[in-house]
Amino acid sequence: MHYVRRYAHFMETPADRLKAARQKSGYETAKAAAEAMGATVSTYIQHESGLRGYPAKTAARYGKFFRVGPEWLLYGRGASDPVIAEPVLQALPLLGQVRAGAWLSLDDTVQDDPVMRTAAVDPRYPHAKQWLREVVGDSMDARGITSGDLVHLVDWAESGLDLSTGQIIEVTRYRDDGELREVTLKEVEVKGPGSFLLWPRSTNPRWKDPIVLNGGDDDGPEVKVTGLLLASIRRF
């Protein structure tokens, strides 16, 4: 069964339409949407509440993220008036496991010849690689991500986003000149320009220490953000 999500036609202001676009894209709060797109939370909330208007350049950014036309956001008209496309099912590669806890070494055999699983691709990133991993461990169970779940990720570099507090990301650590790769899931906390803490979010007191990620820090193994969590999938 397929569903097409449509907007109501009674939305009279740019703020009304922006709120509707955010809700139809699956974001429960304005804060969550702002953080996901890398926008300033306070500014976005003012735009959505109607306290401040937003210019055409900002409408284009919001429209691209929410997959609606900027003219529809501003004036209620345009090519996207007023429909968001239904999800498209596609075979995505299951690239082995990711550890929610300690680092987990990648199996290059799985990376080169992955099992394919059907999932709804995220239309906000039409040209970015998307993949699945199976979660092992409990360091993200406080965010509802438990061992055995599948996580749906998009390539971080190709997403075009900036790191912002609250994002859940796949982090890769490279050892032995890149010969050994290890991955884990963490939640971002922005501490300042180029400075981030990557936290486990667990009910298990074993997992409490963050990874410190500082731009330009050359000491120790290379650590990179490689994926952004789009969804977690509970398997029954």
mmCIF file of C-alpha atoms in Angstrom:
data_model
loop_
_atom_site.group_PDB
_atom_site.id
_atom_site.type_symbol
_atom_site.label_atom_id
_atom_site.label_comp_id
_atom_site.label_asym_id
_atom_site.label_seq_id
_atom_site.Cartn_x
_atom_site.Cartn_y
_atom_site.Cartn_z
ATOM 1 C CA MET A 1 0.000 0.000 0.000
ATOM 2 C CA HIS A 2 1.303 3.449 -0.897
ATOM 3 C CA TYR A 3 0.600 6.793 0.704
ATOM 4 C CA VAL A 4 1.126 10.235 -0.764
ATOM 5 C CA ARG A 5 1.497 12.892 1.878
ATOM 6 C CA ARG A 6 -0.220 16.127 0.983
ATOM 7 C CA TYR A 7 -0.437 19.515 2.574
ATOM 8 C CA ALA A 8 -3.720 21.166 3.478
ATOM 9 C CA HIS A 9 -4.676 24.237 1.440
ATOM 10 C CA PHE A 10 -5.635 26.470 4.378
ATOM 11 C CA MET A 11 -2.057 27.509 5.180
ATOM 12 C CA GLU A 12 -2.002 31.250 4.638
ATOM 13 C CA THR A 13 1.451 32.437 5.720
ATOM 14 C CA PRO A 14 5.058 31.456 4.970
ATOM 15 C CA ALA A 15 5.385 30.432 8.627
ATOM 16 C CA ASP A 16 2.335 28.133 8.337
ATOM 17 C CA ARG A 17 3.736 26.485 5.208
ATOM 18 C CA LEU A 18 7.206 26.107 6.705
ATOM 19 C CA LYS A 19 5.730 24.359 9.753
ATOM 20 C CA ALA A 20 3.676 22.060 7.519
ATOM 21 C CA ALA A 21 6.727 21.202 5.411
ATOM 22 C CA ARG A 22 8.677 20.328 8.540
ATOM 23 C CA GLN A 23 5.891 18.153 9.948
ATOM 24 C CA LYS A 24 5.327 16.314 6.669
ATOM 25 C CA SER A 25 9.060 15.604 6.495
ATOM 26 C CA GLY A 26 8.813 13.694 9.769
ATOM 27 C CA TYR A 27 10.418 16.144 12.201
ATOM 28 C CA GLU A 28 8.409 16.380 15.413
ATOM 29 C CA THR A 29 9.920 19.685 16.542
ATOM 30 C CA ALA A 30 11.327 22.802 14.938
ATOM 31 C CA LYS A 31 14.520 22.289 16.939
ATOM 32 C CA ALA A 32 15.022 18.792 15.500
ATOM 33 C CA ALA A 33 14.583 20.034 11.933
ATOM 34 C CA ALA A 34 16.930 22.984 12.425
ATOM 35 C CA GLU A 35 19.644 20.781 13.887
ATOM 36 C CA ALA A 36 19.283 18.206 11.095
ATOM 37 C CA MET A 37 19.791 20.828 8.382
ATOM 38 C CA GLY A 38 22.547 22.655 10.282
ATOM 39 C CA ALA A 39 20.524 25.860 10.711
ATOM 40 C CA THR A 40 20.624 28.148 13.748
ATOM 41 C CA VAL A 41 17.877 26.777 15.990
ATOM 42 C CA SER A 42 16.663 30.117 17.372
ATOM 43 C CA THR A 43 16.466 31.676 13.902
ATOM 44 C CA TYR A 44 14.575 28.748 12.428
ATOM 45 C CA ILE A 45 12.085 28.730 15.312
ATOM 46 C CA GLN A 46 11.415 32.441 14.743
ATOM 47 C CA HIS A 47 10.835 31.792 11.024
ATOM 48 C CA GLU A 48 8.431 28.936 11.700
ATOM 49 C CA SER A 49 6.548 30.777 14.448
ATOM 50 C CA GLY A 50 6.141 33.895 12.312
ATOM 51 C CA LEU A 51 8.131 36.167 14.622
ATOM 52 C CA ARG A 52 10.472 36.880 11.710
ATOM 53 C CA GLY A 53 10.037 36.616 7.986
ATOM 54 C CA TYR A 54 12.576 34.791 5.857
ATOM 55 C CA PRO A 55 14.054 35.895 2.517
ATOM 56 C CA ALA A 56 14.117 34.029 -0.797
ATOM 57 C CA LYS A 57 17.640 32.686 -0.195
ATOM 58 C CA THR A 58 16.566 31.110 3.090
ATOM 59 C CA ALA A 59 13.355 29.785 1.527
ATOM 60 C CA ALA A 60 15.502 28.067 -1.122
ATOM 61 C CA ARG A 61 17.535 26.373 1.614
ATOM 62 C CA TYR A 62 14.429 25.275 3.496
ATOM 63 C CA GLY A 63 12.755 24.133 0.292
ATOM 64 C CA LYS A 64 15.725 22.009 -0.699
ATOM 65 C CA PHE A 65 15.838 20.357 2.709
ATOM 66 C CA PHE A 66 12.085 19.707 2.984
ATOM 67 C CA ARG A 67 11.680 18.865 -0.727
ATOM 68 C CA VAL A 68 9.186 21.617 -1.520
ATOM 69 C CA GLY A 69 9.381 24.627 -3.825
ATOM 70 C CA PRO A 70 10.639 27.898 -2.289
ATOM 71 C CA GLU A 71 7.856 29.773 -4.109
ATOM 72 C CA TRP A 72 5.330 27.567 -2.353
ATOM 73 C CA LEU A 73 6.905 28.335 1.015
ATOM 74 C CA LEU A 74 6.854 32.080 0.387
ATOM 75 C CA TYR A 75 3.716 32.556 -1.705
ATOM 76 C CA GLY A 76 1.760 29.296 -1.708
ATOM 77 C CA ARG A 77 2.406 28.579 -5.359
ATOM 78 C CA GLY A 78 4.966 26.766 -7.482
ATOM 79 C CA ALA A 79 5.947 23.389 -8.856
ATOM 80 C CA SER A 80 5.725 21.715 -5.469
ATOM 81 C CA ASP A 81 2.245 23.040 -4.695
ATOM 82 C CA PRO A 82 1.672 21.392 -2.296
ATOM 83 C CA VAL A 83 2.874 17.771 -2.433
ATOM 84 C CA ILE A 84 5.782 15.824 -1.010
ATOM 85 C CA ALA A 85 6.509 12.681 -2.990
ATOM 86 C CA GLU A 86 5.845 9.319 -1.443
ATOM 87 C CA PRO A 87 8.906 7.358 -0.287
ATOM 88 C CA VAL A 88 10.706 5.355 -2.956
ATOM 89 C CA LEU A 89 11.673 1.800 -2.059
ATOM 90 C CA GLN A 90 15.109 0.800 -3.232
ATOM 91 C CA ALA A 91 17.684 -1.911 -2.575
ATOM 92 C CA LEU A 92 20.346 -0.537 -0.220
ATOM 93 C CA PRO A 93 23.573 -2.308 0.751
ATOM 94 C CA LEU A 94 23.797 -3.780 4.245
ATOM 95 C CA LEU A 95 27.433 -2.980 5.015
ATOM 96 C CA GLY A 96 27.874 -5.306 7.949
ATOM 97 C CA GLN A 97 27.695 -4.131 11.553
ATOM 98 C CA VAL A 98 28.340 -0.963 13.523
ATOM 99 C CA ARG A 99 29.191 -1.039 17.198
ATOM 100 C CA ALA A 100 27.078 1.007 19.584
ATOM 101 C CA GLY A 101 29.770 1.004 22.242
ATOM 102 C CA ALA A 102 33.383 0.069 21.510
ATOM 103 C CA TRP A 103 34.913 0.342 18.054
ATOM 104 C CA LEU A 104 34.159 -2.485 15.610
ATOM 105 C CA SER A 105 36.557 -3.461 12.822
ATOM 106 C CA LEU A 106 35.047 -3.344 9.348
ATOM 107 C CA ASP A 107 34.880 -6.536 7.312
ATOM 108 C CA ASP A 108 36.151 -5.510 3.871
ATOM 109 C CA THR A 109 34.561 -8.594 2.332
ATOM 110 C CA VAL A 110 31.145 -7.335 3.411
ATOM 111 C CA GLN A 111 31.937 -3.837 2.136
ATOM 112 C CA ASP A 112 32.888 -5.128 -1.332
ATOM 113 C CA ASP A 113 30.048 -7.643 -1.761
ATOM 114 C CA PRO A 114 27.206 -6.537 0.541
ATOM 115 C CA VAL A 115 23.810 -8.109 1.065
ATOM 116 C CA MET A 116 21.063 -5.878 -0.356
ATOM 117 C CA ARG A 117 17.968 -4.955 1.665
ATOM 118 C CA THR A 118 14.885 -3.018 0.544
ATOM 119 C CA ALA A 119 14.357 0.296 2.341
ATOM 120 C CA ALA A 120 12.779 3.705 1.693
ATOM 121 C CA VAL A 121 15.521 6.006 0.410
ATOM 122 C CA ASP A 122 15.534 9.530 1.814
ATOM 123 C CA PRO A 123 14.611 11.907 -1.049
ATOM 124 C CA ARG A 124 16.429 14.833 0.576
ATOM 125 C CA TYR A 125 19.731 13.311 -0.554
ATOM 126 C CA PRO A 126 19.083 12.078 -4.104
ATOM 127 C CA HIS A 127 22.745 12.060 -5.142
ATOM 128 C CA ALA A 128 24.324 10.886 -1.880
ATOM 129 C CA LYS A 129 25.189 7.286 -1.065
ATOM 130 C CA GLN A 130 22.851 5.644 1.459
ATOM 131 C CA TRP A 131 23.390 2.328 3.242
ATOM 132 C CA LEU A 132 22.339 0.144 6.160
ATOM 133 C CA ARG A 133 24.252 -1.375 9.073
ATOM 134 C CA GLU A 134 23.239 -3.765 11.838
ATOM 135 C CA VAL A 135 23.699 -2.395 15.359
ATOM 136 C CA VAL A 136 25.719 -4.378 17.903
ATOM 137 C CA GLY A 137 25.829 -3.204 21.514
ATOM 138 C CA ASP A 138 23.847 -0.922 23.812
ATOM 139 C CA SER A 139 25.664 2.417 23.896
ATOM 140 C CA MET A 140 22.830 4.188 22.016
ATOM 141 C CA ASP A 141 19.842 2.477 23.671
ATOM 142 C CA ALA A 142 18.825 5.718 25.412
ATOM 143 C CA ARG A 143 18.025 7.014 21.923
ATOM 144 C CA GLY A 144 15.958 3.938 21.076
ATOM 145 C CA ILE A 145 18.718 2.288 19.017
ATOM 146 C CA THR A 146 19.238 -1.236 20.321
ATOM 147 C CA SER A 147 21.318 -4.264 19.405
ATOM 148 C CA GLY A 148 19.870 -5.992 16.340
ATOM 149 C CA ASP A 149 18.325 -2.853 14.865
ATOM 150 C CA LEU A 150 19.255 -1.684 11.394
ATOM 151 C CA VAL A 151 20.406 1.901 10.977
ATOM 152 C CA HIS A 152 19.905 3.793 7.712
ATOM 153 C CA LEU A 153 22.775 6.188 6.975
ATOM 154 C CA VAL A 154 23.714 8.727 4.319
ATOM 155 C CA ASP A 155 27.266 9.603 3.290
ATOM 156 C CA TRP A 156 28.313 12.526 5.472
ATOM 157 C CA ALA A 157 30.515 14.304 2.943
ATOM 158 C CA GLU A 158 27.841 14.032 0.242
ATOM 159 C CA SER A 159 24.997 15.214 2.514
ATOM 160 C CA GLY A 160 26.199 18.818 2.395
ATOM 161 C CA LEU A 161 25.378 19.336 6.098
ATOM 162 C CA ASP A 162 27.391 20.760 8.976
ATOM 163 C CA LEU A 163 27.788 19.020 12.310
ATOM 164 C CA SER A 164 25.200 20.176 14.832
ATOM 165 C CA THR A 165 24.223 19.159 18.340
ATOM 166 C CA GLY A 166 21.849 16.206 18.483
ATOM 167 C CA GLN A 167 22.827 14.524 15.229
ATOM 168 C CA ILE A 168 23.588 10.804 15.446
ATOM 169 C CA ILE A 169 26.499 9.877 13.241
ATOM 170 C CA GLU A 170 28.680 7.004 12.111
ATOM 171 C CA VAL A 171 32.314 7.635 13.031
ATOM 172 C CA THR A 172 35.221 5.809 11.413
ATOM 173 C CA ARG A 173 38.680 5.464 12.952
ATOM 174 C CA TYR A 174 41.644 4.647 10.706
ATOM 175 C CA ARG A 175 44.705 2.772 11.991
ATOM 176 C CA ASP A 176 47.878 1.416 10.394
ATOM 177 C CA ASP A 177 47.863 4.001 7.602
ATOM 178 C CA GLY A 178 44.237 3.248 6.777
ATOM 179 C CA GLU A 179 44.650 -0.527 6.572
ATOM 180 C CA LEU A 180 42.400 -1.012 9.619
ATOM 181 C CA ARG A 181 39.032 0.747 9.770
ATOM 182 C CA GLU A 182 36.719 0.737 12.776
ATOM 183 C CA VAL A 183 33.224 2.204 13.117
ATOM 184 C CA THR A 184 30.894 3.275 15.927
ATOM 185 C CA LEU A 185 27.693 5.313 16.446
ATOM 186 C CA LYS A 186 27.721 8.505 18.511
ATOM 187 C CA GLU A 187 25.657 11.649 19.160
ATOM 188 C CA VAL A 188 27.144 15.071 18.391
ATOM 189 C CA GLU A 189 27.621 17.917 20.855
ATOM 190 C CA VAL A 190 29.113 21.085 19.379
ATOM 191 C CA LYS A 191 31.517 22.733 21.852
ATOM 192 C CA GLY A 192 32.807 25.519 19.638
ATOM 193 C CA PRO A 193 34.206 26.215 16.161
ATOM 194 C CA GLY A 194 35.864 22.983 15.017
ATOM 195 C CA SER A 195 35.446 21.333 18.417
ATOM 196 C CA PHE A 196 32.990 18.484 19.043
ATOM 197 C CA LEU A 197 32.193 15.807 21.597
ATOM 198 C CA LEU A 198 30.790 12.529 20.250
ATOM 199 C CA TRP A 199 28.753 10.880 22.989
ATOM 200 C CA PRO A 200 27.350 7.433 23.667
ATOM 201 C CA ARG A 201 23.747 7.677 24.883
ATOM 202 C CA SER A 202 23.281 4.591 26.974
ATOM 203 C CA THR A 203 21.524 3.272 30.054
ATOM 204 C CA ASN A 204 24.653 1.163 30.631
ATOM 205 C CA PRO A 205 27.121 3.043 32.885
ATOM 206 C CA ARG A 206 29.957 1.335 31.027
ATOM 207 C CA TRP A 207 29.436 3.759 28.144
ATOM 208 C CA LYS A 208 29.873 7.300 29.450
ATOM 209 C CA ASP A 209 33.004 8.833 27.901
ATOM 210 C CA PRO A 210 32.864 10.876 24.688
ATOM 211 C CA ILE A 211 35.195 10.917 21.724
ATOM 212 C CA VAL A 212 36.832 14.345 21.387
ATOM 213 C CA LEU A 213 36.936 15.545 17.783
ATOM 214 C CA ASN A 214 38.998 18.671 17.125
ATOM 215 C CA GLY A 215 39.771 20.071 13.710
ATOM 216 C CA GLY A 216 43.468 20.062 12.964
ATOM 217 C CA ASP A 217 44.349 17.618 15.737
ATOM 218 C CA ASP A 218 46.968 15.297 14.211
ATOM 219 C CA ASP A 219 47.729 13.248 17.329
ATOM 220 C CA GLY A 220 46.693 9.583 17.342
ATOM 221 C CA PRO A 221 44.597 7.666 14.804
ATOM 222 C CA GLU A 222 42.570 9.575 12.237
ATOM 223 C CA VAL A 223 38.887 9.847 13.201
ATOM 224 C CA LYS A 224 36.307 10.977 10.628
ATOM 225 C CA VAL A 225 32.556 11.389 10.461
ATOM 226 C CA THR A 226 31.451 9.100 7.638
ATOM 227 C CA GLY A 227 27.666 8.823 7.921
ATOM 228 C CA LEU A 228 24.560 10.585 9.239
ATOM 229 C CA LEU A 229 21.743 8.560 10.794
ATOM 230 C CA LEU A 230 18.482 8.948 8.866
ATOM 231 C CA ALA A 231 16.426 6.268 10.625
ATOM 232 C CA SER A 232 16.650 3.207 12.812
ATOM 233 C CA ILE A 233 14.665 0.132 11.836
ATOM 234 C CA ARG A 234 13.429 -2.318 14.450
ATOM 235 C CA ARG A 235 13.338 -5.916 13.229
ATOM 236 C CA PHE A 236 10.784 -8.336 14.677
#
